[in-house]
Amino acid sequence: MIELVLIGIGTGNPEHLTLQAIREINAADLILIPRKGSDKADLADLRRRICQQVLQNLQTRIVEFDMPVRRAADRDYLRGVDDWHDAIAEIWTTTIHAQLPAGGTVALLVWGDPSLYDSTLRIAARLAPRPVVRSIPGLMSLNVLAAAHAIGLNDVGAPFLVTTGRQLRGHGWPAGIETIVVMLDGECSFRQIDPAGVTIHWGAFVGMPGQILLSGPLAETGPAIVEARQAARAEHGWLMDIYLLRRAIAPQDQSPAAATPG
Ligand SMILES: C[S@@+](CC[C@H](N)C(=O)[O-])C[C@H]1O[C@@H](n2cnc3c(N)ncnc32)[C@H](O)[C@@H]1O
């Protein structure tokens, strides 16, 4: 029997690892590390370093595998992702059965938390025969962004929405929500919304040594973020960023619920 453990490792700071994550890393028979070629964004180095730092079990094997390349199928985005997940599931299956023919525990070190904009759980569901799957929580980029700016994610008693750059570009500011967190945005989609009354809290490489933070009114800070992104991408060759947008609520729109401390 195969047990597959998806271990959330936080967003790049080895100090994000929980005691539970360290215990699970050491309990694994096999750790799979994905490689995306020469692209630094594959973060394979960081995963290797984490293993060097916390792995004490000499029986645990570390095996790297090459990630299949995703087809650039912008017109049929979901189909492209689906095919890609199938291809990854096939590589996992082949590697796991070659390494653990008699069964055992396989771990994957998942960026942030496995539940947030991450496909590992969905890919795991495609494996046949189906392994026992466990998910170990990790710090998410949105926690780390909020901590870096020392801000709350929600306004008093109010909801917030986590979405993607693609959604923000396609559908604009969602109705009934004053705070949105935007991830997976390679295109500075905040440029497409009306900046009046909107504050942005932006972070690149949050929790990592090269962390960059900018915040302020969107009208002025937006162009500074576009520049900072370009400079960081030129320097590092890749970039990962996330931001929170908050719209001031007009006093007449505040509901009585907003007066309840939350
Ligand atoms: C595929 S998702 C993975 C999210 C991850 N599972 C989590 O819990 O945060 C990748 C997106 O997460 C955000 N992200 C992850 N790590 C980040 C970091 N260190 N700094 C800024 N954004 C980050 C970015 O928006 C990036 O495009």
PDB file of C-alpha atoms in Angstrom, residues 13 66 77 111 120 252:
ATOM      1  CA  ASN A  13      11.654  30.489   4.776  1.00  0.00           C
ATOM      2  CA  ASP A  66      11.382  16.282 -14.325  1.00  0.00           C
ATOM      3  CA  TYR A  77      -6.954  26.817 -20.242  1.00  0.00           C
ATOM      4  CA  TRP A 111       4.821  25.224  -1.494  1.00  0.00           C
ATOM      5  CA  THR A 120      -1.095  18.330  -5.754  1.00  0.00           C
ATOM      6  CA  GLN A 252     -23.668  54.928   4.299  1.00  0.00           C
TER       7      GLN A 252
END
